[in-house]
Amino acid sequence: MNLKNIIKPANRKILLFAGFFFFVGVFLFGSGRKKKNISQTSPAAADIHVIQKHLEALTQTPQFRNHKNVEQLNAVADYIRQTFAVYSDDAVFQEYKVDGNIYKNVICSFGTENKKRIIIGAHYDVCGDQQGADDNATGVTALLELARMLKGQKLNYRIDLVAYTLEEPPHFRTENMGSYIHAKYLKDHNIEVYGMAGIEMIGYFRDEKGSQDFPIGTLSWIYGNKGDFITLVKRFSGAGPFVRDFIDQFKNSGQIKAETFPAPKFVKGVDFSDHLNYWKFDFPALMITDTSFFRNKNYHEVTDTLETLDLKRMSKVINSIFMSLIHLK
């Protein structure tokens, strides 16, 4: 039977178009669902009560932590450094000047006996006048909990936890971003970096149908339309051994449902965070995210508050990051 004689030309075009995007989606965004989860014993675990405490400290501030409120940003930077200093002997500011104001990245290190290092980063500033609970108090809280969990661990790499400033507009995609300053410093000083993982919004999950959007609509055929997973975004090609190993360890931790998006730059959202600056300097990097505005409609809105977050699943994301770091070879 000749299908060409049955299906009208216009309908054939629609089917071919849909089929093209379906297979493009499979090719570009290879799902992690077929990988078996293997539980691993962890010597430490994220504490939901501590997570709550940090989130409250970051979001319930006298002023909003945006680029205009420099004193508030500095107060938040002080809080991050003081917390880092409890667990690391090497907690410092990386200061730089923009428009006459001093802004600060905050850095602490573990496993400093190792030469090759891994960067785990998240930005602490917000976009405009809002609390920014998911964006990105969740990422910074992950850094603070990781500091507690990494203390005393035997590590195969040096791990630098870096809290960045000025990720948000109007400085996004400029050389004023804290992550640009940090990545450039590493490059200029020929520091050996195994890889970088940026933590960008990890606290918003939904199990309702229709709660997850995609940059290409047909991807919902592959992943479903529920916002119940965490996403590991990597370059389409040339990701490198760190990214591959980190993703494998993250999924093998068995903590939370995770999907891999190996996406090209033209796909909206894949470089909307600090990892983009490490890509600029040719460092292997990935982003860990709940997919931001593709799921969380509170993105850059005053409704991005602590009450909207799922702290239980957020804690499992932190556990997965920790277990990835201690099991990297």
Tab-separated table of C-alpha atoms in Angstrom:
chain	number	residue	atom	x	y	z
A	1	MET	CA	0.000	0.000	0.000
A	2	ASN	CA	1.376	3.401	-0.974
A	3	LEU	CA	0.983	5.781	1.982
A	4	LYS	CA	1.716	8.737	-0.280
A	5	ASN	CA	-1.604	8.146	-1.981
A	6	ILE	CA	-3.495	8.078	1.343
A	7	ILE	CA	-1.893	10.911	3.343
A	8	LYS	CA	-2.467	14.344	1.873
A	9	PRO	CA	0.665	16.400	1.061
A	10	ALA	CA	-0.082	18.981	3.771
A	11	ASN	CA	-0.494	16.281	6.406
A	12	ARG	CA	2.712	14.581	5.266
A	13	LYS	CA	4.583	17.845	5.910
A	14	ILE	CA	3.155	18.063	9.432
A	15	LEU	CA	4.136	14.466	10.199
A	16	LEU	CA	7.631	14.961	8.799
A	17	PHE	CA	8.048	18.188	10.799
A	18	ALA	CA	6.923	16.534	14.043
A	19	GLY	CA	9.081	13.509	13.395
A	20	PHE	CA	12.101	15.679	12.727
A	21	PHE	CA	11.812	17.456	16.077
A	22	PHE	CA	11.150	14.204	17.891
A	23	PHE	CA	14.369	12.647	16.635
A	24	VAL	CA	16.295	15.899	17.081
A	25	GLY	CA	15.101	15.883	20.681
A	26	VAL	CA	16.259	12.317	21.222
A	27	PHE	CA	19.620	13.087	19.632
A	28	LEU	CA	20.288	16.406	21.365
A	29	PHE	CA	18.825	15.747	24.784
A	30	GLY	CA	19.504	12.041	25.405
A	31	SER	CA	17.368	11.064	28.376
A	32	GLY	CA	18.868	9.590	31.513
A	33	ARG	CA	15.859	7.403	32.258
A	34	LYS	CA	17.421	4.200	30.959
A	35	LYS	CA	20.351	4.404	33.358
A	36	LYS	CA	19.978	2.253	36.442
A	37	ASN	CA	20.132	4.029	39.772
A	38	ILE	CA	22.695	2.450	42.091
A	39	SER	CA	22.511	3.510	45.708
A	40	GLN	CA	25.793	4.499	47.307
A	41	THR	CA	26.519	4.815	51.000
A	42	SER	CA	27.183	8.433	51.971
A	43	PRO	CA	29.094	9.485	55.097
A	44	ALA	CA	27.133	12.771	55.221
A	45	ALA	CA	23.695	13.998	54.256
A	46	ALA	CA	22.030	17.345	53.711
A	47	ASP	CA	20.005	18.585	56.688
A	48	ILE	CA	16.606	20.098	55.824
A	49	HIS	CA	16.585	22.180	59.011
A	50	VAL	CA	19.955	23.715	58.150
A	51	ILE	CA	18.773	24.279	54.582
A	52	GLN	CA	15.717	26.136	55.892
A	53	LYS	CA	17.905	28.293	58.130
A	54	HIS	CA	20.188	29.347	55.281
A	55	LEU	CA	17.300	30.040	52.925
A	56	GLU	CA	15.675	32.280	55.516
A	57	ALA	CA	18.930	34.158	56.117
A	58	LEU	CA	19.391	34.753	52.386
A	59	THR	CA	15.826	35.742	51.515
A	60	GLN	CA	14.620	37.593	54.628
A	61	THR	CA	17.029	40.520	54.350
A	62	PRO	CA	16.321	44.214	55.101
A	63	GLN	CA	16.931	45.090	51.450
A	64	PHE	CA	16.829	43.019	48.291
A	65	ARG	CA	20.185	41.582	47.326
A	66	ASN	CA	20.460	43.208	43.908
A	67	HIS	CA	23.281	45.188	42.294
A	68	LYS	CA	21.899	48.527	43.522
A	69	ASN	CA	21.967	47.532	47.194
A	70	VAL	CA	25.718	47.113	47.560
A	71	GLU	CA	25.660	47.151	51.364
A	72	GLN	CA	23.088	44.354	51.388
A	73	LEU	CA	25.127	42.320	48.923
A	74	ASN	CA	28.164	42.776	51.148
A	75	ALA	CA	26.169	41.686	54.197
A	76	VAL	CA	25.136	38.522	52.361
A	77	ALA	CA	28.739	37.973	51.286
A	78	ASP	CA	29.780	38.270	54.946
A	79	TYR	CA	27.195	35.652	55.932
A	80	ILE	CA	28.458	33.261	53.260
A	81	ARG	CA	32.105	33.769	54.236
A	82	GLN	CA	31.376	33.319	57.948
A	83	THR	CA	29.565	30.057	57.206
A	84	PHE	CA	32.341	28.850	54.914
A	85	ALA	CA	34.922	29.684	57.601
A	86	VAL	CA	33.265	27.293	60.055
A	87	TYR	CA	34.177	24.384	57.796
A	88	SER	CA	37.157	25.575	55.748
A	89	ASP	CA	40.433	27.194	56.794
A	90	ASP	CA	40.542	28.888	53.411
A	91	ALA	CA	37.493	31.185	53.137
A	92	VAL	CA	38.231	34.431	51.269
A	93	PHE	CA	36.729	37.270	49.242
A	94	GLN	CA	37.620	37.915	45.620
A	95	GLU	CA	36.915	41.638	45.315
A	96	TYR	CA	36.547	43.709	42.155
A	97	LYS	CA	35.227	47.153	41.242
A	98	VAL	CA	32.273	48.066	39.027
A	99	ASP	CA	31.128	51.685	38.609
A	100	GLY	CA	33.086	52.705	41.699
A	101	ASN	CA	31.545	50.014	43.922
A	102	ILE	CA	33.311	46.990	45.395
A	103	TYR	CA	31.618	43.634	44.727
A	104	LYS	CA	32.685	40.308	46.168
A	105	ASN	CA	32.854	36.675	45.180
A	106	VAL	CA	33.194	34.369	48.185
A	107	ILE	CA	35.437	31.293	47.950
A	108	CYS	CA	36.341	28.391	50.199
A	109	SER	CA	38.412	25.308	49.451
A	110	PHE	CA	38.681	21.651	50.442
A	111	GLY	CA	41.272	19.036	49.512
A	112	THR	CA	43.912	21.712	48.971
A	113	GLU	CA	46.638	19.057	48.906
A	114	ASN	CA	45.411	18.188	45.397
A	115	LYS	CA	46.637	20.219	42.424
A	116	LYS	CA	43.752	19.732	40.007
A	117	ARG	CA	40.571	21.458	41.122
A	118	ILE	CA	36.822	21.405	40.662
A	119	ILE	CA	34.715	24.556	40.875
A	120	ILE	CA	31.186	24.378	42.286
A	121	GLY	CA	29.512	27.767	41.961
A	122	ALA	CA	26.250	29.648	42.459
A	123	HIS	CA	25.279	33.333	42.381
A	124	TYR	CA	23.853	35.110	45.420
A	125	ASP	CA	22.459	38.266	43.805
A	126	VAL	CA	18.867	38.633	42.585
A	127	CYS	CA	17.115	40.308	39.663
A	128	GLY	CA	15.421	43.475	40.877
A	129	ASP	CA	13.305	43.835	43.995
A	130	GLN	CA	12.415	40.295	44.987
A	131	GLN	CA	13.550	37.591	47.399
A	132	GLY	CA	14.897	35.209	44.774
A	133	ALA	CA	14.283	32.064	46.817
A	134	ASP	CA	14.752	29.581	43.988
A	135	ASP	CA	16.839	32.036	41.934
A	136	ASN	CA	19.263	31.632	43.477
A	137	ALA	CA	19.133	31.275	47.240
A	138	THR	CA	18.764	27.545	46.605
A	139	GLY	CA	22.095	27.392	44.779
A	140	VAL	CA	23.940	29.351	47.478
A	141	THR	CA	22.356	27.248	50.215
A	142	ALA	CA	23.654	24.188	48.387
A	143	LEU	CA	27.175	25.648	48.589
A	144	LEU	CA	26.795	26.298	52.322
A	145	GLU	CA	25.554	22.765	52.986
A	146	LEU	CA	28.259	21.259	50.780
A	147	ALA	CA	30.860	23.095	52.881
A	148	ARG	CA	29.510	21.391	55.997
A	149	MET	CA	29.364	18.005	54.304
A	150	LEU	CA	32.834	18.225	52.706
A	151	LYS	CA	34.676	19.047	55.933
A	152	GLY	CA	37.036	16.195	56.772
A	153	GLN	CA	36.333	14.215	53.597
A	154	LYS	CA	39.108	12.463	51.682
A	155	LEU	CA	38.982	13.980	48.199
A	156	ASN	CA	40.646	13.142	44.897
A	157	TYR	CA	40.506	16.768	43.756
A	158	ARG	CA	40.678	20.205	45.287
A	159	ILE	CA	37.133	21.553	45.484
A	160	ASP	CA	36.519	25.310	45.444
A	161	LEU	CA	33.031	26.461	46.412
A	162	VAL	CA	32.408	29.884	44.877
A	163	ALA	CA	29.478	32.216	45.573
A	164	TYR	CA	29.286	34.780	42.760
A	165	THR	CA	27.899	38.274	42.635
A	166	LEU	CA	26.400	40.198	39.681
A	167	GLU	CA	25.046	37.273	37.691
A	168	GLU	CA	21.711	38.972	37.123
A	169	PRO	CA	20.790	41.864	34.784
A	170	PRO	CA	22.043	44.444	34.029
A	171	HIS	CA	25.395	42.651	34.314
A	172	PHE	CA	24.421	39.286	32.810
A	173	ARG	CA	26.615	38.375	29.824
A	174	THR	CA	29.120	41.107	30.676
A	175	GLU	CA	32.632	41.014	32.088
A	176	ASN	CA	31.207	42.350	35.360
A	177	MET	CA	29.764	38.964	36.263
A	178	GLY	CA	31.473	37.474	39.297
A	179	SER	CA	31.832	34.181	37.477
A	180	TYR	CA	33.604	35.917	34.578
A	181	ILE	CA	36.042	37.500	37.034
A	182	HIS	CA	36.688	34.132	38.659
A	183	ALA	CA	37.009	32.118	35.436
A	184	LYS	CA	39.365	34.711	33.933
A	185	TYR	CA	41.536	34.609	37.058
A	186	LEU	CA	41.861	30.830	36.726
A	187	LYS	CA	42.766	31.129	33.051
A	188	ASP	CA	45.227	34.016	33.530
A	189	HIS	CA	47.063	32.128	36.288
A	190	ASN	CA	47.154	28.803	34.406
A	191	ILE	CA	45.332	27.031	37.230
A	192	GLU	CA	44.527	23.426	36.378
A	193	VAL	CA	40.745	23.006	36.460
A	194	TYR	CA	39.222	19.565	35.997
A	195	GLY	CA	35.749	21.026	35.617
A	196	MET	CA	33.001	23.315	36.901
A	197	ALA	CA	29.383	22.752	37.942
A	198	GLY	CA	27.034	25.716	38.311
A	199	ILE	CA	24.054	25.342	40.649
A	200	GLU	CA	21.176	27.411	39.270
A	201	MET	CA	17.743	26.999	40.878
A	202	ILE	CA	17.312	23.543	42.440
A	203	GLY	CA	14.269	23.912	44.709
A	204	TYR	CA	11.134	23.948	42.566
A	205	PHE	CA	9.402	20.664	41.704
A	206	ARG	CA	5.881	19.799	40.609
A	207	ASP	CA	4.153	16.457	39.973
A	208	GLU	CA	1.097	17.815	38.155
A	209	LYS	CA	0.666	17.119	34.457
A	210	GLY	CA	1.531	20.167	32.377
A	211	SER	CA	3.916	21.586	34.980
A	212	GLN	CA	7.000	21.275	32.745
A	213	ASP	CA	7.712	23.217	29.544
A	214	PHE	CA	10.578	22.737	27.073
A	215	PRO	CA	12.494	24.901	24.593
A	216	ILE	CA	11.216	22.507	21.901
A	217	GLY	CA	7.657	21.385	22.608
A	218	THR	CA	8.078	17.883	21.209
A	219	LEU	CA	10.577	17.081	23.983
A	220	SER	CA	7.597	16.473	26.255
A	221	TRP	CA	7.074	13.272	24.247
A	222	ILE	CA	10.401	12.063	25.627
A	223	TYR	CA	10.476	13.471	29.149
A	224	GLY	CA	6.799	13.870	29.938
A	225	ASN	CA	5.264	17.115	31.122
A	226	LYS	CA	5.763	16.872	34.875
A	227	GLY	CA	8.349	19.070	36.623
A	228	ASP	CA	9.586	16.262	38.839
A	229	PHE	CA	13.247	15.963	37.805
A	230	ILE	CA	16.550	17.809	38.043
A	231	THR	CA	18.421	18.650	34.860
A	232	LEU	CA	22.128	18.384	34.074
A	233	VAL	CA	22.884	20.701	31.148
A	234	LYS	CA	26.096	20.168	29.220
A	235	ARG	CA	27.603	21.203	25.920
A	236	PHE	CA	26.371	19.371	22.857
A	237	SER	CA	29.890	18.177	22.052
A	238	GLY	CA	33.294	18.193	23.696
A	239	ALA	CA	31.958	18.112	27.260
A	240	GLY	CA	35.049	16.328	28.571
A	241	PRO	CA	35.666	13.565	31.140
A	242	PHE	CA	34.718	15.667	34.180
A	243	VAL	CA	31.229	16.359	32.877
A	244	ARG	CA	30.670	12.742	31.849
A	245	ASP	CA	31.925	11.374	35.170
A	246	PHE	CA	30.028	13.931	37.253
A	247	ILE	CA	26.751	13.157	35.476
A	248	ASP	CA	27.283	9.407	35.881
A	249	GLN	CA	27.998	9.779	39.597
A	250	PHE	CA	25.041	12.129	40.057
A	251	LYS	CA	22.620	9.673	38.481
A	252	ASN	CA	24.185	6.653	40.166
A	253	SER	CA	23.684	8.245	43.570
A	254	GLY	CA	20.053	7.169	43.331
A	255	GLN	CA	18.889	10.259	45.206
A	256	ILE	CA	16.636	12.001	42.706
A	257	LYS	CA	15.311	11.633	39.177
A	258	ALA	CA	17.762	13.334	36.808
A	259	GLU	CA	17.883	14.035	33.073
A	260	THR	CA	20.790	15.084	30.865
A	261	PHE	CA	20.415	17.847	28.278
A	262	PRO	CA	23.419	17.892	25.890
A	263	ALA	CA	22.234	21.024	24.127
A	264	PRO	CA	23.710	23.361	21.487
A	265	LYS	CA	23.939	27.063	22.309
A	266	PHE	CA	21.009	28.088	20.109
A	267	VAL	CA	18.574	26.293	22.440
A	268	LYS	CA	17.082	28.908	24.759
A	269	GLY	CA	18.211	28.755	28.372
A	270	VAL	CA	21.165	26.364	28.154
A	271	ASP	CA	23.706	29.099	28.977
A	272	PHE	CA	21.580	31.288	31.256
A	273	SER	CA	23.900	31.057	34.257
A	274	ASP	CA	27.470	31.285	35.501
A	275	HIS	CA	28.744	28.179	33.725
A	276	LEU	CA	28.702	30.154	30.474
A	277	ASN	CA	31.816	32.064	31.569
A	278	TYR	CA	33.769	28.851	32.098
A	279	TRP	CA	32.728	27.733	28.644
A	280	LYS	CA	34.123	31.056	27.362
A	281	PHE	CA	37.536	30.164	28.787
A	282	ASP	CA	37.335	26.553	27.553
A	283	PHE	CA	36.869	24.949	30.957
A	284	PRO	CA	34.619	21.854	31.062
A	285	ALA	CA	31.383	22.918	32.752
A	286	LEU	CA	27.752	21.994	33.276
A	287	MET	CA	24.658	23.471	34.919
A	288	ILE	CA	22.522	21.768	37.577
A	289	THR	CA	18.992	23.184	37.459
A	290	ASP	CA	15.277	22.587	37.948
A	291	THR	CA	14.984	24.155	34.437
A	292	SER	CA	14.217	27.666	35.699
A	293	PHE	CA	11.439	29.460	33.778
A	294	PHE	CA	10.574	26.313	31.834
A	295	ARG	CA	9.014	25.118	35.094
A	296	ASN	CA	9.067	27.815	37.756
A	297	LYS	CA	6.774	30.651	36.675
A	298	ASN	CA	7.927	32.648	39.716
A	299	TYR	CA	11.213	33.258	37.879
A	300	HIS	CA	12.259	36.909	38.325
A	301	GLU	CA	8.953	37.660	40.051
A	302	VAL	CA	8.088	38.769	43.596
A	303	THR	CA	6.380	35.384	43.996
A	304	ASP	CA	9.762	33.572	44.050
A	305	THR	CA	9.517	32.939	47.796
A	306	LEU	CA	10.609	30.293	50.264
A	307	GLU	CA	7.085	28.878	50.585
A	308	THR	CA	7.146	27.684	46.954
A	309	LEU	CA	10.163	25.389	47.418
A	310	ASP	CA	10.347	21.637	47.931
A	311	LEU	CA	13.101	21.350	50.546
A	312	LYS	CA	13.006	17.566	50.676
A	313	ARG	CA	13.818	17.156	46.999
A	314	MET	CA	16.242	20.077	47.159
A	315	SER	CA	18.157	18.226	49.886
A	316	LYS	CA	18.379	15.188	47.604
A	317	VAL	CA	19.910	17.331	44.861
A	318	ILE	CA	22.551	18.504	47.347
A	319	ASN	CA	23.189	14.903	48.387
A	320	SER	CA	23.664	13.969	44.727
A	321	ILE	CA	26.197	16.752	44.185
A	322	PHE	CA	28.098	15.762	47.309
A	323	MET	CA	28.180	12.084	46.384
A	324	SER	CA	29.328	12.977	42.878
A	325	LEU	CA	32.246	14.966	44.271
A	326	ILE	CA	33.477	12.338	46.718
A	327	HIS	CA	33.229	9.523	44.158
A	328	LEU	CA	34.893	11.247	41.199
A	329	LYS	CA	37.966	9.336	40.031
